[in-house]
Amino acid sequence: MFALPLSQAPAQMEAVTQIGEPESSYLLLDKGLQFRITDAVNSMYNFDFEQAERGFQVMRYTYPEHPLPYFLMGLSQWWKITVATENESYDALFLRYMDETIEKAANLLEEDPENKEAAFFLAGAYGFQGRLHSERKNWTSATIAGKNALKYLELSRGEEELNPELLLGDALFNYFSVWIPENYPLLRPVMLLFPKGDQQLGLQQLEEVAENAFYARVEAQYFLFRLYASEEKQPFKALEITAYLHEKYPNNPYFHRFFARQLYAVGRGKEAMEVSLEILNRIDAGWTGYEANSGRYASFFAAQYFDRMGQQALARKHYLQTVRFGDELNSQDSGYYLFALLQLGKLAIDQGDDSEARRFLEAVKANAKRRHPAHKEARAILKENKL
């Protein structure tokens, strides 16, 4: 949630310090505040967390009893998690800010049981907690958070001005209430507790949020490109969204990584290679958020391009990079890792180095399940070449 177009960003961060009285009874609807926090929010999406959080802290001093600044601080931690989900070092702070959001919003709701804005923040905070618990496979906690999010989502409906923001929750529920039982059979009994959703309606609602919302725009675009890339099998739509997000937030490693991935997916190999080399250079230079996960993608896409161009030395270099990043992440069973090893084996055969070829191909067999395509191909190559 909470996305603002870069074109609206004010020139100076100091504008955030000039926050005054809200222009609306709901802080979410205060257009002046929306303008004044644009720079801070865009800084967060562009991975300049220091500047973003400075602005959010000013908001916290200005509105100490409102959930908005606590939610934004939590969202800042969430994006630090998103780029490398195996890193749990931001979990505690993220959950603390979301708990504070829940506390402040619950106080507002107690004062006014009809406060749609308070319900909006309760639904959002519980929803984000549920996403983290799902990521950590804490299914009981995820279910409890999800039930709370749905309860407050229901309470937050009916405020027409807020609907573009609130529609994100409806959209995600409609899509994933169908998707989860189909893909996670163990969770089917849990989903029986919830009303039935409509997957196609969920996609339409996400498109509407991405087009019309102020705060929820980037989150809707995030879900759309993920769904179009995988579940919906529409890679060109996913590329369009990732290209836009990378252009708007060029220092966001997550958007950068998926832009490269979608270029590769639609067969634009040279461009995927060029974007991937930029990612690898940023990793080497220590840019914020650029780490092994992005490197694993980028090195493989670069290697594939050089391999197809017959530039074996460069291909080998980047396949080896892919393997190193995979080892760093302890993700030896991933497709990028296994197919990098497989290609290294093939390159070794082309170079007449049977010993090295056998080493790489046996590594594929050691790390892949027997039914995995890479395992099958490694066995076939070993047999064919009598290695």
XYZ file of C-alpha atoms in Angstrom:
387
model
C 0.000 0.000 0.000
C 0.923 3.685 -0.013
C 2.219 4.587 -3.469
C 2.521 8.011 -4.959
C 3.657 9.028 -8.462
C 7.148 10.466 -8.570
C 5.912 13.315 -10.723
C 4.098 14.690 -7.676
C 7.185 14.697 -5.450
C 8.034 18.089 -3.941
C 11.519 19.427 -4.445
C 12.581 19.439 -0.796
C 12.121 16.923 2.007
C 11.593 19.839 4.399
C 8.053 20.089 3.119
C 7.155 17.177 5.381
C 8.067 19.229 8.438
C 5.384 21.765 7.541
C 2.501 19.387 8.197
C -0.365 21.273 9.788
C -3.959 20.542 10.617
C -5.601 17.942 8.362
C -7.879 19.259 5.633
C -10.308 16.342 6.089
C -11.833 14.547 9.044
C -9.851 11.545 7.829
C -6.110 12.001 7.555
C -6.059 9.601 4.602
C -8.176 12.080 2.644
C -6.104 15.157 3.454
C -4.863 16.145 -0.016
C -2.366 18.610 1.390
C -0.795 15.924 3.534
C -0.731 13.533 0.581
C 1.274 16.066 -1.368
C 3.610 16.816 1.511
C 4.482 13.171 2.205
C 4.943 12.222 -1.450
C 8.699 12.712 -1.339
C 9.092 10.555 1.773
C 6.944 7.743 0.402
C 8.682 7.790 -2.974
C 12.025 7.687 -1.164
C 10.905 4.498 0.561
C 9.955 2.820 -2.707
C 13.252 3.981 -4.180
C 15.084 2.367 -1.227
C 16.284 5.595 0.346
C 15.021 4.477 3.740
C 16.918 7.082 5.740
C 15.164 9.970 4.016
C 11.806 8.192 4.000
C 11.866 7.349 7.692
C 12.964 10.861 8.596
C 9.762 12.113 7.029
C 7.643 9.444 8.702
C 9.143 10.266 12.101
C 8.209 13.925 11.644
C 4.654 12.761 10.957
C 4.737 10.674 14.136
C 5.604 13.741 16.219
C 2.898 15.747 14.465
C 0.196 13.068 14.726
C 1.300 10.886 17.678
C -2.138 9.306 18.175
C -2.882 8.559 14.526
C -2.016 5.143 12.984
C -0.768 6.543 9.648
C 2.875 7.338 10.588
C 3.278 4.010 12.426
C 1.886 2.175 9.412
C 4.324 3.945 7.110
C 7.251 3.085 9.383
C 6.134 -0.547 9.324
C 5.789 -0.464 5.549
C 9.365 0.782 5.313
C 10.528 -2.316 7.223
C 8.350 -4.488 4.996
C 10.193 -3.381 1.875
C 13.500 -4.201 3.514
C 12.117 -7.708 4.084
C 10.600 -8.088 0.618
C 13.879 -7.816 -1.276
C 15.461 -10.709 0.682
C 12.790 -12.678 2.503
C 15.278 -15.130 4.007
C 16.626 -12.239 6.123
C 14.560 -12.102 9.322
C 16.462 -9.225 10.943
C 13.671 -6.696 10.228
C 10.784 -8.913 11.382
C 10.609 -7.736 14.990
C 10.628 -4.026 14.136
C 8.077 -4.532 11.374
C 5.719 -6.378 13.720
C 6.211 -3.729 16.423
C 5.173 -0.913 14.105
C 2.164 -2.868 12.895
C 1.188 -3.576 16.523
C 1.438 0.164 17.226
C -0.706 0.837 14.157
C -3.308 -1.596 15.503
C -3.230 0.023 18.949
C -3.688 3.577 17.599
C -6.414 2.526 15.166
C -8.263 0.529 17.837
C -8.283 3.626 20.052
C -9.827 5.663 17.232
C -12.433 2.984 16.623
C -13.302 2.847 20.302
C -13.903 6.602 20.286
C -15.978 6.352 17.103
C -17.277 2.881 16.111
C -18.180 4.266 12.661
C -14.629 5.414 11.885
C -13.917 3.867 8.481
C -10.349 5.141 8.462
C -9.556 3.336 11.720
C -10.992 0.122 10.295
C -8.905 0.650 7.152
C -5.668 0.745 9.165
C -6.682 -2.247 11.287
C -7.377 -4.262 8.136
C -4.093 -3.133 6.563
C -1.908 -3.800 9.605
C -3.401 -7.233 10.232
C -3.125 -7.977 6.520
C 0.581 -7.186 6.431
C 1.194 -9.206 9.588
C -0.578 -12.099 7.903
C 1.690 -11.766 4.854
C 4.812 -11.979 7.017
C 3.491 -14.934 9.033
C 2.639 -16.699 5.750
C 6.149 -16.025 4.468
C 7.538 -17.544 7.677
C 5.052 -20.457 7.401
C 3.488 -19.544 10.744
C 0.106 -20.695 9.485
C -1.820 -20.336 12.747
C -0.659 -16.738 13.237
C -1.296 -16.017 9.557
C -4.845 -17.336 9.825
C -5.620 -15.281 12.938
C -4.212 -12.136 11.326
C -6.143 -12.866 8.137
C -9.436 -13.297 9.984
C -8.889 -9.980 11.780
C -8.014 -8.270 8.501
C -11.235 -9.527 6.920
C -13.304 -8.427 9.930
C -12.007 -4.866 9.773
C -12.111 -4.820 5.990
C -15.846 -5.422 6.287
C -16.124 -2.522 8.755
C -14.167 -0.192 6.485
C -16.499 -0.582 3.522
C -19.097 1.978 2.600
C -16.929 5.117 2.534
C -17.053 6.039 -1.133
C -14.092 8.407 -1.028
C -11.853 5.710 0.418
C -12.983 2.946 -1.922
C -10.011 2.997 -4.333
C -7.750 2.234 -1.358
C -10.077 -0.253 0.325
C -10.634 -2.130 -2.911
C -7.126 -3.598 -2.631
C -8.236 -5.798 0.268
C -11.329 -6.957 -1.632
C -9.211 -7.697 -4.705
C -6.627 -9.770 -2.851
C -9.301 -11.690 -0.987
C -11.254 -12.451 -4.157
C -8.158 -13.771 -5.918
C -6.402 -15.654 -3.161
C -9.471 -17.203 -1.511
C -9.689 -19.273 -4.705
C -5.938 -19.644 -5.275
C -4.965 -20.820 -1.774
C -7.232 -23.923 -1.622
C -6.115 -24.932 -5.122
C -2.407 -24.646 -4.321
C -2.248 -25.415 -0.579
C -4.593 -28.363 0.117
C -3.702 -28.351 3.836
C -5.276 -24.891 4.146
C -8.602 -25.851 2.562
C -10.332 -26.410 5.937
C -9.158 -22.964 7.079
C -10.517 -21.267 3.966
C -13.952 -22.787 4.608
C -14.226 -20.206 7.391
C -14.201 -17.426 4.789
C -16.711 -16.512 2.076
C -15.977 -17.706 -1.468
C -14.093 -15.291 -3.698
C -14.014 -14.599 -7.429
C -10.573 -14.777 -9.032
C -11.338 -12.837 -12.213
C -13.125 -10.140 -10.237
C -10.034 -9.936 -8.030
C -7.843 -9.224 -11.066
C -10.253 -6.559 -12.326
C -10.263 -4.916 -8.901
C -6.460 -4.930 -8.745
C -6.372 -3.192 -12.129
C -8.803 -0.564 -10.826
C -6.702 0.052 -7.702
C -3.508 0.277 -9.768
C -5.170 2.864 -11.993
C -7.129 4.972 -9.505
C -5.794 4.634 -5.958
C -3.409 7.093 -4.350
C -2.059 5.133 -1.403
C -2.560 1.552 -2.621
C -1.302 1.962 -6.196
C 2.164 0.382 -5.929
C 0.966 -2.544 -3.832
C -1.680 -3.310 -6.448
C 0.934 -3.099 -9.209
C 3.209 -5.400 -7.186
C 0.523 -8.081 -6.974
C -0.509 -7.620 -10.593
C 2.944 -8.188 -12.079
C 3.497 -11.210 -9.835
C 0.161 -12.744 -10.830
C 0.517 -11.944 -14.540
C 4.026 -13.422 -14.566
C 3.130 -16.701 -12.875
C -0.494 -17.610 -12.283
C -2.054 -15.834 -15.264
C 0.714 -16.630 -17.791
C 0.668 -13.148 -19.317
C 4.375 -12.199 -19.341
C 3.989 -9.125 -21.558
C 1.525 -7.566 -19.106
C 3.966 -8.331 -16.293
C 6.780 -6.718 -18.313
C 4.743 -3.558 -18.886
C 4.192 -3.125 -15.139
C 7.756 -3.942 -14.111
C 9.165 -1.583 -16.753
C 6.989 1.213 -15.363
C 7.932 0.494 -11.744
C 11.652 0.303 -12.542
C 11.456 3.606 -14.409
C 9.664 5.291 -11.493
C 11.796 3.707 -8.753
C 15.139 2.942 -10.453
C 16.973 2.103 -7.205
C 14.442 -0.458 -5.993
C 16.275 -3.784 -6.353
C 13.079 -5.819 -6.271
C 11.562 -3.984 -9.238
C 14.968 -3.987 -10.971
C 15.277 -7.748 -10.555
C 11.802 -8.485 -11.880
C 12.254 -6.123 -14.804
C 15.265 -8.222 -15.851
C 13.289 -11.398 -15.260
C 10.399 -10.302 -17.463
C 12.732 -9.176 -20.246
C 14.227 -12.674 -20.136
C 10.775 -14.303 -20.015
C 9.606 -12.609 -23.236
C 12.821 -13.390 -25.108
C 14.477 -9.972 -25.019
C 17.772 -11.560 -24.056
C 20.175 -8.755 -24.887
C 18.202 -6.235 -22.850
C 17.875 -8.744 -19.997
C 21.660 -9.182 -20.069
C 22.293 -5.426 -19.989
C 19.894 -4.885 -17.071
C 21.387 -7.904 -15.295
C 24.941 -6.604 -15.584
C 23.762 -3.317 -14.055
C 22.317 -5.289 -11.120
C 25.580 -7.207 -10.675
C 27.572 -3.961 -10.741
C 25.328 -2.537 -8.023
C 25.835 -5.625 -5.887
C 29.595 -5.221 -6.229
C 29.270 -1.527 -5.302
C 27.190 -2.318 -2.199
C 23.969 -0.528 -3.175
C 21.172 -0.771 -0.615
C 19.069 -3.901 -1.094
C 21.192 -5.382 -3.878
C 22.233 -8.795 -2.596
C 22.599 -12.471 -3.464
C 18.983 -13.070 -4.429
C 19.083 -10.378 -7.097
C 22.526 -11.634 -8.086
C 21.258 -15.179 -8.579
C 18.702 -13.971 -11.114
C 20.982 -11.488 -12.851
C 24.007 -13.755 -13.238
C 21.875 -16.519 -14.760
C 20.193 -14.200 -17.286
C 23.584 -12.779 -18.302
C 25.068 -16.271 -18.595
C 22.209 -17.441 -20.813
C 22.724 -14.563 -23.228
C 26.489 -15.112 -23.503
C 25.910 -18.850 -23.876
C 23.556 -18.307 -26.814
C 26.040 -15.889 -28.393
C 28.801 -18.499 -28.187
C 30.831 -16.439 -25.691
C 31.729 -19.418 -23.559
C 34.191 -17.725 -21.216
C 31.665 -15.075 -20.189
C 28.900 -17.660 -19.989
C 30.996 -19.833 -17.686
C 31.899 -16.852 -15.508
C 28.271 -15.928 -14.921
C 27.034 -19.505 -14.464
C 29.674 -19.877 -11.746
C 28.399 -16.611 -10.238
C 24.897 -18.088 -10.183
C 26.189 -21.114 -8.285
C 28.060 -18.932 -5.782
C 24.982 -16.816 -5.102
C 22.924 -19.987 -4.713
C 25.398 -21.368 -2.194
C 25.300 -18.059 -0.305
C 21.506 -18.309 -0.109
C 21.592 -22.054 0.636
C 19.202 -22.538 -2.301
C 20.918 -25.430 -4.043
C 17.575 -26.912 -5.064
C 16.478 -23.847 -7.042
C 16.086 -23.976 -10.795
C 18.663 -21.261 -11.448
C 21.270 -23.131 -9.399
C 20.585 -26.527 -10.980
C 20.448 -25.328 -14.577
C 23.592 -23.243 -14.071
C 25.392 -26.425 -12.982
C 23.910 -28.294 -15.935
C 25.119 -25.653 -18.404
C 28.562 -25.644 -16.780
C 28.677 -29.383 -17.386
C 27.800 -28.910 -21.047
C 30.414 -26.177 -21.468
C 33.027 -28.445 -19.922
C 32.165 -31.195 -22.404
C 32.537 -28.698 -25.259
C 35.996 -27.837 -23.877
C 36.932 -31.522 -23.652
C 37.205 -31.453 -19.861
C 35.384 -34.671 -18.915
C 36.470 -34.534 -15.282
C 34.982 -31.093 -14.734
C 31.870 -32.013 -16.697
C 31.308 -35.052 -14.475
C 31.769 -32.913 -11.341
C 29.118 -30.408 -12.388
C 26.656 -33.028 -13.613
C 26.998 -35.122 -10.466
C 26.359 -31.944 -8.459
C 23.065 -31.562 -10.339
C 22.089 -35.100 -9.370
C 23.112 -34.515 -5.761
C 20.973 -31.390 -5.380
C 17.923 -32.097 -7.565
C 15.092 -34.511 -6.985
C 15.191 -37.461 -9.357
C 12.074 -36.310 -11.232
C 13.417 -32.766 -11.743
C 14.115 -31.959 -15.446
C 17.709 -30.965 -14.620
C 18.303 -34.323 -12.897
C 16.913 -36.208 -15.901
C 19.037 -34.221 -18.351
C 22.177 -34.633 -16.243
C 21.686 -38.416 -16.186
C 21.160 -38.482 -19.947
C 24.307 -36.418 -20.628
C 26.429 -38.564 -18.308
C 25.187 -41.709 -20.046
C 25.526 -40.324 -23.578
C 29.093 -39.166 -22.980
C 30.068 -42.199 -20.882
C 31.211 -39.960 -18.025
